[in-house]
Amino acid sequence: MASKKYFDIGDLVWAKMKSFPFWPAKIVNPPTDTKYSALKKARHYVFFFGSENYAWIQDQNIVHHSEEMLQTASNKKQSNGLKLAIKQIIEEAPKKAKSLAKEKESPEVSTSGTEKKTAEVQRMKRKTESPRVRKKAAPKRRIVDGTANKRTYSVTRHGYVEPELGPVINLHEPNETVRVKDVRPSKAKIGFIGLGMMGQRLAKNLLITNHKVTVWNRTFEKCIDFARGGASFALSPCDVVQKCDIIFCCVSDSKASKSVVFGHRGILAGLERSPRGSKGYVEMTTMDPTTSIEIAEAITNKGGRYLEAAITGSLEMAEGGALLVLSAGNRELFLKCKSCFFAFSDNAYHLSCDVGKGFKMRLIHSALIGVLQAAFAEAMVLLERCNVSQINFLEILELGPLYSRLISEKGRFFLQSRSFPTDNSLKYQQKDLQLALSLDTDGKQPMLITAAANEIFKRAKFNNYSDVYALYSEH
């Protein structure tokens, strides 16, 4: 039977994650906001040298730092990241030894039983009379080009956590619609950050069209699946920037995007290590225009080029490479991204060089779609209540100016089944409506219809519906 392993905070170790070799690390205290599921197997929170990531690792996958581990690692082929990690743990070892020696030299203060009892009584008395008040730590701030910016954002330790969005799509079943597009892949090295439900479909189409893609995702398992499908993967957004010429970002919301850009070993850190003007950053995360402008300023101040590329369309359209891209920002970068856009969209527009106008167009477009969807669901219910044929209604729509492939397909699906598969996420559709309402900053533009649709979507989201067309069940 193997002996039980013991680790203390600060111990230098080698830890192993799934699909990775043993990696130099250090046992550290987990942050208070880190979730840890209670499992039978013991585990510790470790800091990985080199990549500067944090993770919970089971004790069976942790060994103490030793010369044997260094020798074993030296006998194998090492990546640049592993070489850096080994260098850092070697530099850290003397500091740890010095700290331990200092602890041993510190004399222990012996006290008699009476003294101990008196001290304990006094301690309890102080505790009951004047409880200690924990002071709230002042928020850290980040300086970007001499200007105090907002709070720092962390990618690896306190960064965003992606929602549970299901398994990675099958990379070995490429969509024939995308394959026959005959896309000529760009010679640029492409980085892709964010492998959620939408992001993984975009990255998949880039691989199908033979682009050289490096991926990064908060959940490493998704990166591994894409690596098996032909992509490279990085350990942080900073590494993506250093490896690639153009970096696409498609994460859940603006908070997650800020985490990627401003966070520890984020996009800005990668730009600082790169020649000015050599990197392009394409923001595809739906966000408010103000946030896009903030990110654009940070990117350009570090020597990068910025393009916002808002996308509109369903997951099915993303799978078939039929999305619509509405971009604004650096036009030269837009032209260099044309082959990438063609891989997952039928049409890509460069609306303006003014950052923010792409997302404004996207949000207004989404607001109109949301209003139409809510009105259509209401009309279908009214037909049923009035005992009028819904089939005839759909046929009439197809013959008139209100014909829409989206409404026609969903309408017929209503008649066949009352269950609605997740296609357009109701959560994100409602977020788009909320962002669209925020465009009216001065209150001079009435948006009563959009506001009403937003309330309907909020109610449906509150009832945990997964698709916007589940609104039909709300009426």
XYZ file of C-alpha atoms in Angstrom:
475
model
C 0.000 0.000 0.000
C 1.400 3.400 -0.996
C 2.288 5.734 1.837
C 0.120 8.808 2.331
C 1.493 12.043 0.904
C 1.734 15.191 3.001
C 2.001 18.673 1.554
C 2.211 22.066 3.222
C 1.496 25.520 1.856
C 4.592 26.722 0.019
C 5.950 23.259 -0.822
C 7.633 23.004 -4.209
C 6.157 20.113 -6.157
C 5.583 18.629 -9.585
C 1.898 18.307 -10.468
C 0.176 16.573 -13.355
C -2.997 17.603 -15.172
C -4.837 15.454 -17.682
C -2.957 15.224 -21.021
C -0.017 17.232 -19.594
C 3.336 15.972 -18.260
C 4.396 16.515 -14.657
C 4.896 20.276 -14.319
C 6.841 22.386 -11.758
C 4.424 23.919 -9.264
C 3.925 25.165 -5.713
C 1.247 24.404 -3.113
C -0.667 27.625 -2.355
C -3.714 28.753 -0.436
C -6.850 28.743 -2.600
C -8.695 32.069 -2.966
C -11.826 32.390 -0.876
C -14.082 32.612 -3.948
C -12.780 29.389 -5.524
C -15.352 26.608 -5.620
C -14.139 23.203 -4.492
C -16.347 20.158 -4.678
C -15.845 17.840 -1.735
C -14.458 14.594 -3.122
C -13.156 11.512 -1.362
C -9.720 11.856 -2.927
C -7.475 14.446 -1.272
C -6.323 17.333 -3.420
C -4.376 20.579 -3.143
C -4.522 23.951 -4.861
C -1.329 24.521 -6.853
C 0.320 27.344 -8.766
C 2.042 26.240 -11.981
C 5.352 27.897 -12.773
C 5.807 29.143 -16.324
C 2.140 29.232 -17.318
C 1.176 30.909 -14.005
C -2.116 28.999 -13.932
C -3.872 27.645 -10.825
C -5.758 24.370 -10.401
C -7.001 21.779 -7.904
C -4.840 18.662 -8.315
C -5.379 15.300 -6.639
C -2.572 14.282 -4.275
C -1.945 11.134 -6.292
C -0.852 13.419 -9.158
C 1.542 15.494 -7.032
C 5.131 14.646 -6.052
C 7.666 16.662 -4.088
C 10.312 18.599 -6.003
C 13.583 16.677 -6.214
C 16.709 16.189 -8.292
C 15.176 12.978 -9.623
C 12.261 14.910 -11.111
C 14.649 17.398 -12.720
C 16.686 14.545 -14.167
C 13.570 12.819 -15.514
C 12.406 16.036 -17.174
C 15.832 16.693 -18.711
C 15.759 13.285 -20.418
C 12.613 14.228 -22.348
C 11.868 16.790 -25.025
C 10.863 20.068 -23.375
C 8.614 22.842 -24.643
C 9.579 26.467 -24.083
C 6.907 26.706 -21.402
C 8.313 23.732 -19.504
C 11.859 25.092 -19.767
C 10.699 28.369 -18.227
C 8.842 26.523 -15.462
C 11.921 24.425 -14.596
C 14.069 27.557 -14.487
C 11.628 29.237 -12.104
C 11.354 26.290 -9.701
C 15.162 25.999 -9.591
C 15.364 29.693 -8.686
C 12.626 29.249 -6.074
C 14.234 26.246 -4.341
C 17.003 28.192 -2.469
C 14.419 30.706 -1.210
C 12.304 27.866 0.174
C 15.316 26.229 1.846
C 16.338 29.538 3.425
C 12.805 30.051 4.748
C 12.742 26.579 6.339
C 16.125 27.131 7.961
C 14.927 30.400 9.452
C 11.878 28.665 10.935
C 14.071 26.011 12.572
C 16.377 28.645 14.089
C 13.444 30.488 15.729
C 13.356 29.381 19.440
C 10.091 28.076 20.752
C 8.717 29.945 23.759
C 7.859 27.505 26.544
C 5.148 28.347 29.021
C 3.971 26.623 32.153
C 0.496 25.175 32.494
C -0.645 28.135 34.622
C 0.704 30.657 32.113
C -1.038 28.847 29.268
C -4.334 28.830 31.138
C -4.054 32.542 31.985
C -3.219 33.417 28.399
C -6.191 31.402 27.157
C -8.581 33.157 29.572
C -7.303 36.559 28.492
C -7.625 35.617 24.830
C -11.246 34.492 25.260
C -12.021 37.642 27.242
C -10.691 39.874 24.472
C -12.692 37.885 21.940
C -15.995 38.361 23.797
C -15.446 41.995 24.775
C -14.148 43.379 21.495
C -14.661 41.151 18.485
C -12.151 41.722 15.714
C -13.511 43.513 12.679
C -12.020 42.430 9.384
C -11.137 45.394 7.232
C -12.226 45.319 3.635
C -9.227 45.306 1.344
C -8.956 48.191 -1.073
C -9.517 47.118 -4.688
C -6.398 46.772 -6.801
C -6.070 49.079 -9.760
C -4.196 48.769 -12.977
C -2.252 51.532 -14.704
C -2.467 51.534 -18.490
C -0.336 54.187 -20.200
C -0.288 56.357 -17.112
C -4.060 56.393 -16.617
C -5.791 54.672 -13.702
C -7.966 52.019 -15.243
C -10.744 49.958 -13.739
C -10.166 46.971 -11.478
C -7.787 44.340 -12.700
C -9.262 41.228 -14.236
C -7.733 37.799 -13.804
C -7.974 35.027 -16.354
C -6.476 32.070 -14.575
C -7.277 32.598 -10.914
C -10.258 34.883 -10.461
C -11.408 34.948 -14.068
C -14.747 34.142 -15.581
C -16.288 30.694 -15.409
C -18.064 29.628 -18.555
C -21.607 28.292 -18.164
C -22.322 24.636 -18.746
C -23.007 24.589 -22.463
C -22.784 20.926 -23.335
C -20.083 18.796 -24.941
C -17.672 19.834 -27.643
C -19.057 19.364 -31.144
C -17.798 16.509 -33.288
C -14.742 17.823 -35.112
C -14.583 14.766 -37.344
C -17.913 15.507 -39.034
C -17.301 18.696 -41.043
C -20.276 20.500 -42.523
C -20.380 19.943 -46.279
C -21.735 23.457 -46.824
C -18.524 24.866 -45.380
C -16.331 22.376 -47.202
C -17.652 23.333 -50.644
C -17.131 27.051 -50.032
C -13.614 26.725 -51.424
C -12.117 29.134 -48.898
C -8.504 30.076 -49.501
C -7.002 30.054 -46.010
C -5.018 33.026 -44.805
C -1.285 32.598 -44.360
C -1.571 34.327 -40.999
C -1.487 32.252 -37.828
C -4.939 32.444 -36.242
C -5.644 32.388 -32.519
C -9.116 31.648 -31.186
C -10.186 32.334 -27.598
C -13.477 30.936 -26.286
C -14.859 27.502 -27.163
C -18.445 27.868 -25.994
C -21.457 26.832 -28.061
C -20.826 29.531 -30.666
C -17.047 29.775 -30.427
C -16.393 26.087 -30.974
C -18.399 26.147 -34.203
C -16.454 29.122 -35.509
C -13.126 27.520 -34.594
C -14.221 24.242 -36.185
C -14.987 25.987 -39.485
C -11.578 27.650 -39.425
C -9.997 24.208 -39.093
C -12.178 22.756 -41.865
C -11.007 25.517 -44.207
C -7.350 24.700 -43.408
C -6.471 27.742 -41.326
C -3.620 27.357 -38.844
C -5.450 27.723 -35.540
C -4.277 27.939 -31.929
C -7.055 27.745 -29.334
C -7.414 28.711 -25.687
C -10.352 28.159 -23.381
C -10.888 28.485 -19.652
C -11.765 24.769 -19.606
C -8.693 22.930 -20.886
C -10.590 19.779 -21.871
C -12.111 21.612 -24.836
C -8.655 22.701 -25.988
C -7.482 19.094 -25.920
C -10.396 17.987 -28.108
C -9.527 20.662 -30.659
C -5.857 19.705 -30.519
C -6.871 16.194 -31.531
C -8.794 17.772 -34.398
C -5.707 19.517 -35.764
C -5.430 22.739 -33.757
C -2.605 23.857 -31.509
C -3.419 25.086 -28.022
C -1.946 27.667 -25.688
C -1.736 27.885 -21.905
C -3.013 31.471 -21.644
C -4.299 34.361 -23.799
C -0.815 35.858 -23.537
C 0.614 32.728 -25.169
C -2.004 32.932 -27.931
C -0.836 36.461 -28.776
C 2.803 35.404 -28.868
C 2.076 32.434 -31.144
C -0.420 34.046 -33.538
C -0.801 37.015 -35.877
C -4.574 37.523 -35.554
C -6.516 36.649 -32.411
C -10.297 36.155 -32.364
C -12.207 36.316 -29.086
C -15.731 34.923 -28.679
C -16.655 34.501 -25.009
C -19.879 34.785 -23.022
C -20.080 38.510 -22.231
C -18.162 41.761 -21.805
C -16.983 40.807 -18.303
C -15.413 37.626 -19.653
C -13.851 39.561 -22.519
C -12.303 42.078 -20.125
C -10.893 39.181 -18.152
C -9.220 37.882 -21.303
C -7.795 41.284 -22.268
C -6.849 42.907 -18.952
C -6.289 39.780 -16.850
C -3.121 38.163 -15.621
C -1.236 36.795 -18.651
C -3.969 38.246 -20.818
C -3.959 39.856 -24.246
C -2.229 43.054 -23.106
C 0.593 41.049 -21.534
C 1.128 39.315 -24.870
C 1.152 42.599 -26.780
C 3.819 43.977 -24.447
C 6.072 41.095 -25.517
C 5.381 41.586 -29.251
C 6.602 44.135 -31.832
C 4.193 47.049 -32.229
C 1.821 46.681 -35.156
C 2.446 42.953 -35.575
C -0.737 41.674 -33.892
C -4.426 42.044 -34.638
C -7.255 41.478 -32.156
C -10.810 40.741 -33.321
C -13.549 41.033 -30.694
C -16.612 38.919 -31.510
C -18.200 38.861 -28.054
C -21.496 40.743 -28.062
C -21.059 43.760 -25.781
C -22.027 47.371 -25.319
C -20.165 49.863 -27.550
C -18.557 51.613 -24.562
C -16.787 48.432 -23.469
C -15.613 47.790 -27.020
C -14.111 51.290 -27.175
C -12.378 50.722 -23.821
C -10.831 47.472 -25.050
C -9.870 49.062 -28.379
C -7.997 51.874 -26.629
C -6.086 49.409 -24.455
C -5.177 47.232 -27.463
C -4.022 50.125 -29.650
C -2.046 51.713 -26.800
C -0.040 48.487 -26.592
C 0.661 48.518 -30.326
C -2.074 46.142 -31.496
C -4.744 46.627 -34.152
C -8.384 46.303 -33.148
C -11.498 45.220 -35.004
C -14.919 44.558 -33.528
C -16.753 41.890 -35.504
C -20.263 41.406 -34.178
C -21.916 38.215 -35.399
C -25.604 37.515 -35.796
C -27.295 34.204 -36.469
C -28.191 30.901 -34.840
C -25.981 27.957 -33.900
C -27.256 26.133 -36.966
C -26.163 29.052 -39.146
C -22.768 29.058 -37.431
C -22.401 25.337 -38.108
C -23.178 25.893 -41.790
C -20.979 28.963 -42.141
C -23.963 31.242 -42.783
C -23.602 33.925 -40.100
C -23.619 37.678 -40.713
C -20.573 39.707 -39.603
C -20.910 43.425 -38.801
C -17.503 44.950 -38.145
C -15.975 48.320 -37.324
C -12.440 49.417 -36.587
C -9.159 48.811 -38.399
C -10.009 48.282 -42.081
C -6.638 46.721 -42.931
C -7.231 44.077 -40.276
C -10.721 43.476 -41.679
C -9.265 42.722 -45.119
C -6.751 40.295 -43.604
C -9.603 38.471 -41.846
C -11.754 37.985 -44.956
C -10.873 34.309 -45.400
C -11.692 33.666 -41.729
C -15.006 35.504 -41.980
C -15.875 33.573 -45.134
C -15.285 30.309 -43.234
C -18.187 30.946 -40.850
C -20.326 33.578 -42.606
C -21.934 34.319 -45.948
C -21.621 38.082 -45.628
C -19.163 40.295 -43.765
C -19.504 44.077 -43.658
C -17.026 46.740 -42.603
C -19.383 49.504 -41.504
C -16.967 52.120 -40.226
C -13.516 52.790 -38.849
C -15.191 54.142 -35.711
C -15.180 51.454 -33.023
C -18.607 50.887 -31.495
C -20.717 51.213 -34.628
C -20.487 47.509 -35.396
C -21.977 46.533 -32.040
C -24.587 49.295 -32.266
C -25.782 47.860 -35.570
C -25.742 44.355 -34.094
C -27.813 45.338 -31.045
C -30.418 47.253 -33.051
C -30.670 44.294 -35.435
C -31.124 41.923 -32.470
C -33.766 44.184 -30.935
C -35.827 44.009 -34.116
C -35.512 40.211 -34.246
C -36.511 39.925 -30.586
C -39.600 42.072 -31.098
C -40.625 40.022 -34.157
C -40.154 36.731 -32.311
C -42.246 37.860 -29.354
C -44.980 39.167 -31.675
C -44.966 35.952 -33.710
C -45.353 33.789 -30.596
C -48.238 35.980 -29.486
C -49.904 35.704 -32.907
C -49.679 31.897 -32.879
C -51.387 31.762 -29.483
C -54.089 34.185 -30.610
C -54.820 31.991 -33.643
C -55.280 28.998 -31.373
C -57.573 30.916 -29.005
C -59.670 32.157 -31.933
C -59.867 28.647 -33.392
C -58.239 29.783 -36.649
C -55.904 27.510 -38.620
C -52.264 28.093 -37.786
C -51.227 26.134 -40.886
C -53.144 28.502 -43.152
C -51.591 31.448 -41.340
C -48.072 30.178 -42.038
C -48.920 29.576 -45.692
C -50.241 33.129 -45.986
C -47.057 34.489 -44.413
C -44.967 32.636 -46.988
C -46.924 34.254 -49.820
C -46.744 37.802 -48.479
C -44.093 40.431 -47.694
C -43.672 39.149 -44.118
C -42.140 35.872 -45.298
C -39.119 34.863 -43.237
C -37.271 31.572 -43.341
C -36.715 31.833 -39.605
C -40.394 32.320 -38.754
C -41.554 29.778 -41.329
C -39.304 26.994 -40.022
C -40.068 27.678 -36.378
C -43.779 28.040 -37.083
C -43.969 24.597 -38.624
C -41.960 23.229 -35.732
C -44.594 24.643 -33.370
C -47.198 22.488 -35.074
C -45.137 19.312 -34.814
C -43.834 19.572 -31.264
C -44.121 21.721 -28.176
C -40.488 21.076 -27.187
C -37.911 23.551 -28.419
C -34.245 22.581 -28.913
C -31.580 25.091 -27.900
C -30.712 27.084 -31.001
C -30.883 30.782 -30.240
C -30.134 30.975 -26.524
C -32.873 32.873 -24.721
C -30.346 34.037 -22.143
C -28.180 35.794 -24.719
C -31.133 37.084 -26.722
C -32.474 38.804 -23.620
C -29.006 40.188 -22.926
C -28.976 41.698 -26.425
C -32.350 43.344 -25.811
C -31.067 44.794 -22.548
C -27.953 46.148 -24.273
C -30.084 47.606 -27.061
C -32.157 49.475 -24.484
C -28.944 50.903 -23.011
C -28.178 52.642 -26.334
C -30.773 55.265 -25.423
C -28.491 56.924 -22.885
C -30.223 60.312 -22.797
C -33.796 58.998 -22.774
C -34.786 60.989 -25.859
C -35.573 57.927 -27.986
C -38.692 56.017 -26.858
C -38.122 52.242 -26.996
C -41.443 51.044 -25.628
C -41.831 48.037 -27.943
C -38.287 46.805 -27.313
C -38.808 47.233 -23.575
C -42.028 45.187 -23.714
C -40.286 42.379 -25.628
C -37.451 42.460 -23.105
C -39.898 41.936 -20.235
C -41.405 38.901 -21.998
C -37.946 37.426 -22.520
C -37.028 38.094 -18.891
C -40.103 36.217 -17.738
C -39.299 33.261 -19.996
C -35.698 33.241 -18.767
C -36.937 33.306 -15.173
C -38.889 30.120 -15.961
C -35.650 28.480 -17.194
C -36.594 28.180 -20.863
C -33.590 27.473 -23.087
C -34.762 28.839 -26.426
C -36.432 32.066 -27.486
C -39.249 30.134 -29.146
C -40.224 28.645 -25.818
C -41.975 31.999 -25.423
C -44.841 30.232 -27.179
C -45.440 28.357 -23.931
C -45.493 31.610 -21.997
C -48.699 32.908 -23.574
